[in-house]
XYZ file of C-alpha atoms in Angstrom:
704
model
C 115.997 63.108 118.271
C 118.001 62.568 121.421
C 119.904 65.746 120.651
C 116.777 67.876 121.046
C 115.156 65.874 123.845
C 115.952 68.494 126.519
C 114.495 71.203 124.300
C 111.347 69.180 123.794
C 110.715 69.365 127.496
C 110.666 73.166 127.320
C 114.226 73.981 128.528
C 116.823 74.117 125.721
C 119.705 73.703 128.136
C 123.393 74.146 127.401
C 124.468 71.177 125.312
C 127.897 70.342 123.921
C 129.178 72.459 120.965
C 128.850 69.518 118.597
C 125.205 68.881 119.462
C 122.970 68.703 116.389
C 120.144 71.243 116.389
C 117.106 70.707 114.166
C 115.278 73.840 112.984
C 111.984 74.301 111.197
C 112.162 77.727 109.507
C 108.906 78.671 107.853
C 108.104 75.013 107.143
C 111.535 74.030 105.800
C 113.837 71.765 107.849
C 117.452 72.695 108.604
C 120.012 70.827 110.701
C 123.231 72.306 112.061
C 125.432 72.233 115.163
C 125.069 74.288 118.305
C 128.547 75.724 117.754
C 127.585 77.018 114.287
C 124.519 78.814 115.637
C 126.121 80.338 118.727
C 129.600 81.540 117.687
C 128.264 85.116 117.426
C 127.543 86.291 121.022
C 124.252 87.935 121.996
C 122.503 86.798 118.826
C 118.994 85.445 118.432
C 120.302 81.861 118.313
C 122.467 82.117 121.427
C 119.487 83.526 123.322
C 117.207 80.835 121.899
C 119.460 77.919 122.826
C 120.284 79.308 126.275
C 116.627 79.527 127.257
C 116.370 83.335 127.335
C 113.840 83.145 124.500
C 110.900 80.746 124.680
C 110.832 78.098 121.969
C 108.084 76.579 119.882
C 108.408 72.974 118.663
C 106.830 71.247 115.686
C 105.475 67.677 115.721
C 108.994 66.249 115.304
C 110.505 68.288 118.128
C 112.423 70.671 115.858
C 112.588 74.299 116.976
C 110.128 76.302 114.907
C 111.145 79.802 113.685
C 108.471 81.723 111.809
C 110.728 83.430 109.262
C 111.454 83.205 105.543
C 113.334 79.967 104.757
C 114.653 81.300 101.425
C 116.542 84.104 103.161
C 117.563 81.860 106.065
C 119.621 79.581 103.790
C 122.394 82.131 102.987
C 122.360 83.262 106.630
C 123.002 79.704 107.842
C 125.701 79.337 105.198
C 127.396 82.469 106.564
C 127.306 81.033 110.093
C 128.962 77.868 108.782
C 131.671 79.349 106.529
C 131.833 83.071 107.409
C 131.381 83.696 103.670
C 128.410 85.480 102.106
C 126.678 84.138 98.994
C 123.463 86.169 98.518
C 122.613 84.926 95.023
C 118.873 84.831 94.452
C 118.067 86.908 97.556
C 117.357 90.637 97.586
C 119.956 92.577 99.565
C 117.484 94.548 101.679
C 115.614 91.357 102.657
C 118.873 89.704 103.689
C 119.855 92.762 105.743
C 116.447 92.832 107.421
C 116.694 89.174 108.443
C 120.288 89.567 109.631
C 119.168 92.431 111.868
C 116.329 90.288 113.225
C 118.716 87.455 114.116
C 121.178 89.911 115.667
C 124.146 88.784 113.535
C 126.331 91.874 113.918
C 129.199 90.828 111.572
C 126.772 89.979 108.771
C 124.766 93.180 109.302
C 127.904 95.297 109.050
C 129.051 93.532 105.892
C 125.676 93.994 104.197
C 125.538 97.669 105.182
C 128.960 98.237 103.653
C 127.792 96.549 100.438
C 124.813 98.910 100.260
C 127.016 101.940 100.835
C 129.016 101.044 97.735
C 125.937 101.855 95.640
C 124.736 104.840 97.669
C 126.352 108.221 98.044
C 125.312 111.537 99.516
C 126.910 113.032 96.383
C 124.444 111.223 94.087
C 125.256 109.543 90.786
C 127.010 110.958 87.748
C 123.929 113.054 86.850
C 123.804 114.817 90.235
C 124.513 118.499 89.598
C 123.800 120.431 92.785
C 122.131 120.543 96.190
C 120.467 123.489 97.913
C 119.714 123.040 101.643
C 116.405 124.174 103.157
C 116.211 127.965 103.566
C 115.667 129.800 106.832
C 111.995 130.015 107.840
C 111.035 133.705 107.345
C 109.157 136.024 109.678
C 105.423 136.410 109.353
C 104.013 138.820 106.805
C 101.899 141.725 107.922
C 98.191 140.981 107.974
C 97.408 143.776 105.531
C 96.158 141.405 102.841
C 95.441 138.235 104.805
C 92.946 136.048 103.051
C 89.510 135.824 104.594
C 86.209 134.597 103.338
C 84.488 131.392 102.252
C 87.524 129.979 100.450
C 89.005 129.068 103.851
C 85.857 127.496 105.266
C 86.836 124.504 107.359
C 90.491 125.456 107.098
C 91.176 123.296 104.049
C 92.693 124.914 100.942
C 91.078 124.366 97.600
C 92.436 121.352 95.681
C 94.991 121.994 92.985
C 94.615 120.430 89.555
C 97.297 118.256 88.042
C 98.365 120.379 85.098
C 97.360 123.073 82.678
C 95.585 120.484 80.534
C 93.769 118.610 83.279
C 90.006 118.998 83.056
C 88.315 119.762 86.380
C 86.859 116.994 88.521
C 88.468 114.146 86.567
C 90.995 113.122 89.210
C 92.448 109.661 88.728
C 90.235 107.709 86.344
C 92.249 104.517 86.751
C 91.805 101.802 89.361
C 95.015 102.502 91.251
C 94.270 106.211 91.498
C 90.815 105.472 92.928
C 92.375 103.213 95.545
C 94.449 106.103 96.843
C 91.562 108.555 96.649
C 89.619 106.319 99.059
C 92.227 106.709 101.766
C 91.510 108.655 104.938
C 90.946 112.419 104.579
C 93.634 114.910 105.639
C 94.032 116.326 109.110
C 91.151 118.411 110.528
C 93.213 121.575 110.191
C 93.435 120.986 106.462
C 97.092 122.049 106.393
C 99.864 119.686 105.326
C 101.586 117.724 108.038
C 105.032 118.861 106.822
C 105.150 122.681 106.606
C 108.828 122.618 105.599
C 108.441 120.400 102.547
C 108.790 121.665 98.967
C 105.321 122.027 97.453
C 106.075 123.573 94.053
C 109.130 124.181 91.870
C 109.244 126.224 88.676
C 112.047 127.702 86.612
C 112.565 130.237 83.858
C 115.904 130.722 82.095
C 118.502 130.856 84.914
C 116.055 131.451 87.776
C 114.245 129.039 90.094
C 111.246 129.663 92.354
C 110.535 127.186 95.162
C 107.271 127.300 97.120
C 106.980 125.896 100.629
C 103.770 125.760 102.609
C 103.678 129.427 103.630
C 106.581 131.148 101.858
C 108.635 131.014 98.671
C 112.261 131.604 97.723
C 114.012 132.401 94.445
C 117.492 131.379 93.267
C 119.590 132.709 90.414
C 122.348 130.852 88.561
C 125.563 132.798 88.046
C 128.314 131.330 85.933
C 131.069 131.960 88.489
C 129.291 131.398 91.817
C 126.533 128.906 90.964
C 123.035 129.055 92.450
C 122.502 131.990 94.826
C 119.482 132.772 97.020
C 118.255 136.199 95.889
C 114.732 136.498 97.348
C 112.686 135.084 100.206
C 109.089 136.105 100.739
C 107.577 136.808 104.159
C 105.640 134.027 105.845
C 102.050 134.076 104.613
C 98.831 133.210 106.424
C 97.819 130.525 103.943
C 99.417 127.616 102.072
C 100.682 128.346 98.570
C 98.847 126.378 95.884
C 100.038 127.977 92.639
C 103.387 129.436 91.596
C 104.535 131.360 88.508
C 107.882 132.901 87.541
C 109.155 135.039 84.679
C 112.830 135.918 84.500
C 113.372 137.445 81.069
C 111.206 138.849 78.314
C 112.980 139.286 74.985
C 112.398 142.793 73.692
C 110.155 143.657 76.634
C 109.363 147.255 77.544
C 110.525 146.747 81.141
C 114.168 146.016 80.287
C 115.932 144.454 83.258
C 112.938 145.048 85.548
C 110.891 142.211 84.107
C 111.606 139.525 86.712
C 108.506 138.680 88.732
C 107.181 135.850 90.860
C 103.562 135.218 91.834
C 101.868 132.907 94.329
C 98.185 132.098 94.705
C 95.716 130.184 96.790
C 91.954 130.317 96.830
C 91.046 133.454 94.864
C 93.965 135.617 96.021
C 97.211 136.290 94.138
C 100.371 137.956 95.477
C 102.878 139.413 93.023
C 106.485 140.434 93.724
C 109.092 142.214 91.564
C 112.594 140.705 91.734
C 115.908 142.538 91.473
C 118.676 140.870 89.482
C 121.239 141.368 92.245
C 118.937 140.219 95.037
C 115.871 141.323 96.939
C 112.322 142.004 95.865
C 109.294 144.157 96.547
C 105.603 143.406 96.675
C 103.711 144.756 93.688
C 100.237 144.023 94.978
C 97.489 141.589 95.858
C 94.843 140.707 93.278
C 91.549 138.840 93.569
C 90.027 136.646 90.884
C 86.774 136.160 92.779
C 86.857 132.380 92.287
C 89.450 129.667 92.926
C 92.616 130.141 90.875
C 93.128 126.950 88.856
C 96.099 128.108 86.758
C 98.685 130.856 87.240
C 101.314 131.673 84.582
C 103.041 134.458 82.650
C 102.754 135.250 78.960
C 105.513 137.766 78.340
C 105.179 140.261 81.176
C 101.451 139.642 81.621
C 100.395 137.640 84.677
C 97.371 135.487 83.856
C 95.095 133.599 86.238
C 92.261 131.329 85.117
C 89.559 129.246 86.747
C 87.513 126.347 85.420
C 84.412 128.398 86.197
C 85.233 130.500 83.118
C 86.855 133.553 84.667
C 90.201 134.941 83.491
C 92.252 137.672 85.164
C 95.170 139.578 83.606
C 97.723 141.961 85.138
C 99.809 144.016 82.716
C 103.286 145.153 83.772
C 103.179 148.285 81.597
C 99.770 149.688 82.497
C 99.802 148.263 86.078
C 96.188 147.307 85.500
C 94.306 144.183 86.720
C 91.349 143.117 84.593
C 88.878 140.247 85.115
C 86.532 138.931 82.435
C 84.063 136.055 82.130
C 84.423 133.414 79.408
C 82.967 129.922 79.009
C 84.018 127.338 81.671
C 87.739 126.742 80.992
C 89.092 123.181 80.903
C 92.545 123.724 79.315
C 94.915 126.391 78.082
C 98.176 126.924 76.228
C 100.291 129.857 75.141
C 102.560 130.348 72.151
C 104.232 133.619 71.284
C 101.766 136.366 72.050
C 98.725 134.096 71.726
C 96.813 132.678 74.675
C 94.367 129.891 73.798
C 91.599 128.689 76.098
C 89.807 125.365 75.660
C 86.296 125.315 77.085
C 83.751 122.687 78.018
C 81.370 123.714 75.212
C 83.862 122.547 72.574
C 85.115 126.040 71.695
C 88.695 127.280 71.549
C 89.050 130.978 72.345
C 92.156 133.069 71.786
C 93.468 136.305 73.209
C 96.272 138.360 71.655
C 98.248 139.487 74.691
C 100.083 142.160 72.669
C 96.816 144.097 72.560
C 96.297 143.974 76.341
C 97.604 147.508 77.045
C 95.267 148.943 74.400
C 92.146 146.978 75.256
C 92.386 147.099 79.038
C 91.417 150.765 79.034
C 88.125 149.668 77.499
C 87.738 146.848 80.077
C 87.806 144.343 77.239
C 90.344 141.520 76.878
C 89.258 140.937 73.270
C 88.416 137.253 73.737
C 87.517 135.755 70.345
C 86.273 132.309 69.352
C 88.839 130.630 67.112
C 87.300 127.210 66.520
C 84.486 124.929 67.695
C 84.745 121.157 67.896
C 82.424 119.440 65.371
C 80.976 117.172 68.077
C 80.984 119.985 70.684
C 82.977 117.809 73.109
C 84.775 119.635 75.897
C 88.358 120.626 74.978
C 90.249 119.042 77.874
C 93.823 119.396 76.541
C 95.419 121.928 74.242
C 98.782 122.396 72.489
C 99.816 125.148 70.082
C 102.746 124.916 67.646
C 103.914 128.032 65.802
C 105.464 127.246 62.441
C 108.619 129.137 61.423
C 107.933 132.589 60.018
C 107.588 132.196 56.266
C 106.253 135.622 55.271
C 105.746 139.147 56.512
C 102.359 138.138 57.856
C 103.993 136.231 60.737
C 103.689 132.725 62.102
C 100.975 130.299 61.120
C 99.520 128.165 63.839
C 98.871 124.463 64.283
C 96.740 123.306 67.201
C 96.280 119.825 68.635
C 93.569 119.305 71.218
C 91.987 116.443 73.145
C 88.355 116.062 74.111
C 86.348 114.715 77.006
C 85.299 111.723 74.867
C 88.914 110.688 74.225
C 89.320 112.065 70.706
C 92.469 113.819 69.480
C 92.172 116.395 66.692
C 94.644 118.568 64.809
C 93.582 121.878 63.251
C 95.807 124.130 61.141
C 95.784 127.630 59.749
C 98.401 127.826 56.991
C 98.975 130.451 54.280
C 96.685 128.567 51.900
C 93.807 128.930 54.385
C 94.166 132.693 54.808
C 90.864 134.498 55.149
C 89.194 131.695 57.085
C 89.556 130.084 60.461
C 91.592 126.979 61.248
C 90.640 123.891 59.269
C 90.265 120.386 60.702
C 93.347 118.447 59.598
C 93.221 115.015 61.285
C 91.291 113.088 63.953
C 92.481 110.185 66.116
C 90.086 108.113 68.224
C 92.557 106.071 70.239
C 91.504 106.859 73.826
C 88.381 105.801 75.711
C 88.988 108.145 78.663
C 89.182 111.949 78.621
C 92.445 113.295 77.223
C 94.374 115.057 80.000
C 97.516 116.166 78.157
C 98.603 116.765 74.621
C 101.807 117.994 72.977
C 102.349 118.918 69.323
C 106.034 119.420 68.582
C 108.219 119.548 65.502
C 108.546 115.769 65.273
C 105.837 114.208 67.435
C 102.229 114.344 68.527
C 101.757 113.027 72.077
C 98.479 112.500 73.935
C 97.774 111.278 77.474
C 94.398 110.110 78.762
C 92.987 109.662 82.276
C 93.371 105.869 82.234
C 96.426 105.775 84.511
C 98.261 108.216 82.208
C 98.061 106.109 79.068
C 100.226 107.698 76.345
C 99.853 107.412 72.558
C 102.453 108.987 70.260
C 102.742 109.613 66.532
C 105.593 110.830 64.368
C 104.716 114.018 62.494
C 105.808 114.585 58.907
C 106.619 118.181 58.002
C 107.402 119.947 54.747
C 109.170 123.311 54.949
C 108.361 123.532 58.633
C 104.625 122.900 58.269
C 102.704 119.716 59.016
C 102.271 117.668 55.872
C 99.301 115.720 54.632
C 101.564 113.187 52.931
C 102.139 110.618 54.313
C 100.578 111.975 57.509
C 101.107 110.922 61.116
C 102.453 107.439 61.829
C 101.655 105.490 65.040
C 104.824 105.272 67.073
C 104.258 103.978 70.631
C 101.739 103.167 73.339
C 102.711 103.011 77.015
C 101.716 104.154 80.491
C 103.280 106.605 82.923
C 101.876 104.901 86.007
C 101.672 107.366 88.922
C 99.638 106.800 92.082
C 99.518 110.437 93.182
C 96.114 111.179 94.701
C 93.904 113.911 93.285
C 95.109 116.508 95.785
C 98.662 115.189 95.809
C 101.223 115.228 98.609
C 100.121 117.723 101.227
C 97.112 118.813 99.191
C 99.080 119.977 96.151
C 99.639 117.816 93.092
C 100.660 120.637 90.763
C 104.276 120.068 91.758
C 104.144 116.506 90.404
C 103.117 117.132 86.812
C 104.416 114.244 84.675
C 105.059 116.493 81.654
C 105.967 116.262 78.848
C 108.847 118.690 79.430
C 111.159 120.200 76.830
C 111.313 122.593 73.921
C 109.017 121.816 71.004
C 111.910 121.564 68.562
C 113.701 119.062 70.798
C 112.976 115.684 72.419
C 110.505 115.919 75.316
C 110.546 113.743 78.436
C 108.079 112.495 81.036
C 108.969 112.422 84.736
C 107.472 109.420 86.541
C 107.022 109.201 90.298
C 105.151 106.000 91.073
C 103.990 106.394 94.691
C 103.452 109.649 96.636
C 106.275 109.057 99.127
C 108.836 107.820 96.570
C 112.407 109.113 96.619
C 113.155 107.774 93.118
C 112.103 109.322 89.801
C 112.192 107.780 86.332
C 112.872 109.962 83.277
C 111.355 108.587 80.062
C 111.210 109.735 76.449
C 107.782 111.115 75.616
C 107.967 109.716 72.076
C 108.675 106.029 72.844
C 108.494 105.614 76.628
C 112.124 104.510 76.722
C 113.830 105.094 80.032
C 116.439 107.858 79.874
C 117.642 107.517 83.466
C 116.452 107.233 87.059
C 117.492 109.474 89.952
C 117.185 108.922 93.692
C 117.241 111.645 96.357
C 120.719 111.972 97.810
C 119.465 112.528 101.360
C 116.909 109.700 101.315
C 113.901 111.992 101.844
C 110.769 111.622 99.693
C 110.486 113.741 96.560
C 107.466 116.043 96.833
C 107.824 118.243 93.734
C 109.776 118.280 90.501
C 110.125 120.113 87.207
C 112.499 120.407 84.239
C 114.405 123.645 83.606
C 116.020 124.715 80.346
C 119.013 126.914 81.270
C 120.702 129.116 78.709
C 124.351 128.433 77.953
C 127.258 130.410 79.333
C 129.220 133.024 77.410
C 132.047 130.594 76.723
C 132.679 129.621 73.131
C 130.944 126.373 72.250
C 128.664 126.417 75.292
C 125.122 125.189 74.735
C 121.896 125.342 76.759
C 121.559 122.747 79.483
C 118.499 120.841 80.668
C 118.132 120.132 84.395
C 115.721 118.073 86.457
C 114.871 119.887 89.709
C 113.586 117.818 92.624
C 112.181 119.261 95.846
C 112.279 117.050 98.916
C 110.089 116.584 101.986
C 112.846 118.018 104.201
C 112.900 121.286 102.222
C 116.059 120.695 100.195
C 116.369 121.042 96.424
C 118.498 118.856 94.144
C 119.498 119.355 90.503
C 120.225 116.615 87.942
C 121.854 117.009 84.526
C 119.381 115.712 81.948
C 121.517 116.904 79.036
C 124.190 114.390 79.960
C 121.535 111.700 80.406
C 120.085 112.415 76.950
C 123.546 112.323 75.364
C 124.074 108.807 76.739
C 120.597 107.626 75.867
C 121.792 104.591 73.903
C 123.306 103.119 77.063
C 120.130 103.427 79.150
C 117.773 100.453 79.656
C 114.706 100.575 77.448
C 111.162 100.886 78.681
C 109.579 101.904 81.960
C 109.518 100.040 85.250
C 109.808 96.275 85.228
C 107.277 94.374 87.318
C 109.974 93.718 89.936
C 110.761 97.445 90.160
C 107.059 98.233 90.334
C 106.588 95.831 93.252
C 109.527 97.434 95.029
C 107.985 100.886 94.578
C 104.558 99.707 95.758
C 106.005 98.535 99.070
C 105.818 102.165 100.149
C 102.124 102.543 99.362
C 98.792 101.245 100.717
C 96.731 100.003 97.765
C 93.731 98.438 99.527
C 90.508 100.494 99.757
C 89.201 101.603 103.125
C 87.317 99.152 105.316
C 84.091 101.123 104.871
C 84.006 100.209 101.184
C 84.009 96.474 101.970
C 81.665 96.206 104.875
C 83.143 94.794 108.050
C 86.435 93.524 106.599
C 89.437 95.123 108.327
C 91.768 97.163 106.159
C 94.925 95.172 105.532
C 98.349 96.573 106.260
C 100.565 97.749 103.389
C 102.631 94.579 103.719
C 99.523 92.392 103.549
C 98.314 94.245 100.468
C 101.686 93.771 98.836
C 101.671 90.064 99.676
C 98.280 89.791 98.006
C 99.648 91.559 94.932
C 102.605 89.167 94.882
C 100.196 86.246 95.091
C 98.037 87.600 92.295
C 101.101 88.273 90.162
C 102.564 84.830 90.725
C 99.254 83.049 90.158
C 98.795 84.827 86.851
C 102.341 84.617 85.531
C 103.132 81.049 86.673
C 99.803 79.332 86.132
C 101.151 77.837 82.932
C 103.780 75.965 84.923
C 101.528 74.788 87.724
C 98.814 73.329 85.567
C 95.596 74.706 84.184
C 94.632 78.153 85.490
C 91.840 78.598 88.006
C 88.416 79.714 86.671
C 88.921 83.443 87.437
C 92.323 83.349 85.774
C 90.953 81.462 82.782
C 88.209 84.055 82.421
C 90.794 86.844 82.605
C 92.827 85.140 79.879
C 89.723 84.781 77.688
C 89.200 88.520 78.039
C 92.778 89.151 76.962
C 93.791 90.022 80.543
C 96.935 89.310 82.418
C 98.167 92.918 82.778
C 99.134 94.253 86.170
C 96.148 96.604 86.428
C 93.706 93.763 85.625
C 95.285 91.621 88.314
C 94.786 94.505 90.739
C 91.144 94.770 89.708
C 90.631 91.055 90.316
C 92.335 91.427 93.693
C 90.079 94.312 94.758
C 86.930 92.415 93.728
C 87.906 89.304 95.662
C 89.288 91.117 98.721
C 92.472 90.191 100.583
C 92.837 86.518 101.337
C 93.121 85.664 105.049
C 96.733 85.418 106.103
C 98.649 84.891 109.277
C 100.408 87.920 110.814
C 102.613 89.002 107.944
C 106.357 88.704 107.910
C 108.430 90.678 105.414
C 107.308 89.682 101.933
C 109.827 87.470 100.120
C 111.498 89.083 97.156
C 111.414 87.513 93.723
C 114.353 85.134 93.615
C 116.090 83.257 90.875
C 118.496 81.108 92.855
C 116.738 79.483 95.814
C 113.205 78.161 95.488
C 110.647 78.986 92.817
C 110.547 82.700 91.912
C 107.353 84.642 92.575
C 107.537 86.115 89.075
C 109.601 85.057 86.078
C 113.008 86.742 86.176
C 112.494 88.348 82.779
C 108.869 89.008 81.941
C 108.344 90.503 78.508
C 105.590 93.067 78.938
C 102.980 93.663 76.297
C 102.439 97.024 74.592
C 101.738 98.709 77.932
C 104.779 99.193 80.166
C 104.713 100.880 83.511
């Protein structure tokens, strides 16, 4: 104690190099020499022991430092031996603490270690990078949007996908937490006008929508991706985007490339030239908010959940609007457009008859089927069987309902003369079904409970779905995504999880956990197995993504390629080779995010509800919320080691709880526990001290 007597009086003084210094770091005692602590000049310790920084003593006279003792141990070992042994400590936590203590040699060494795993050229799947385009000049005000759709300056919200029923939003707990965050800026416009809002592709073309303009790229075999069109700057933010680049056997020949953008009730349509440039075809009004915008052949189709559908035909140059029942889902296959409505009916339109019927102002909308329980059809998927006769394809339709049911209806040659017959019913969801996909080998459904996925393997005989032995349960998992209802910058349509892929191939989901994440996880839609993960090469958050199927080159043996396109907050666009990732699928780790990876993702996101929802309690910081989640996770997963669980935990176990979402629910009900001003949350460790979570937790049937 004599060694720290001068420090106990308030002045550390300059003692001999061999003087023993006692430290209390976060409640754990350390002892070392003055020379060990001060051999790096201008560090935190040299300033502390020279008196330039005020000191705080504990009851024994040891200098108290309010930092993480687990991370301090390898730092002190580095000061003693000049060797780094970071086992059991997360690299970013160690770097953060080294920067706090001002240990320049250690900081540089840790930064070099991180750079070994990071590259501006991306990983082996990185396929290309397109920088942000030049901001265009403003468009003439000839067709500027005016009217009630811009009241208050905020654009209408954009739905998640073509199978998302209106006004469902995020039905899960974590989605509601984000929905309760503060509203957007008073102007209603996104804070980042240069970010990528939407990305879509068709064959070898890409359309990228920014806040007030869009650009189109074309892939050429010799020169790669080339910018071929940039629209003028518009007066309103783009909320919907559609692109068509080739119509097989179309009447327009090479002049069938078009791109459309919409917001509110207004739609702008441009014609694209193959060698570059474009011209505005016209501006069309639906009369109500455009919820979906897409092409079927060379017909541009816009729909709204109010029940209105608008069609523009490239041959007749005619725009037609017609009222149907309130639309909650749609899908297209071949020349058929199917509309699922909230009254339980499925309507179809044969788009090949558009040029003939438009002259009569009739889109020939016919009722194809009505759900037996008259539940709203909230998701729809059409599969055309191979052509087996001169009468054409026979159709199979899978649809999901607002009550959570999944049904399959078929119209095969043996049912000719009557409508589709009910084939099979699954009642495996308790929330409304938001997505469904019927492919050659699988039936996939997603419900609103934090994107819970159920899959079945489909048995087929001569290309048609078979009644024997029927569909077999295959997997159950979650594609956890905390995107708010309106998404990043008021547009969530650019973050559709999928599934993506051709119906005769393996489809994939794209998972982005938090809105500002720069990392995406690609997972098989059939089993949930992780295919790969990609991280933005420039470090900026990913704001939009899609999957593009590109046709192969003219070289012998070339095959179509599948690419993941990611748009970033800084306006750049990156491309990733999913074909290579799928070829090496056996080497990829199975499953979705581990709990450790999930915690790392959630560091970027505020999960606690607003203060107004809890009375006078202040809203905790993101770090505090994460600490609470760590505490809840550790209390649940380690209670078996520490003795009998507490009453709330015991009750959760009796209910079959213990999942991450249930722990979050318990956390929200109890509120954040009072904590001192937070320091960086300790990472789960396996070397020093007890880990916050077991190093290898085997998840139950639901993986994140």
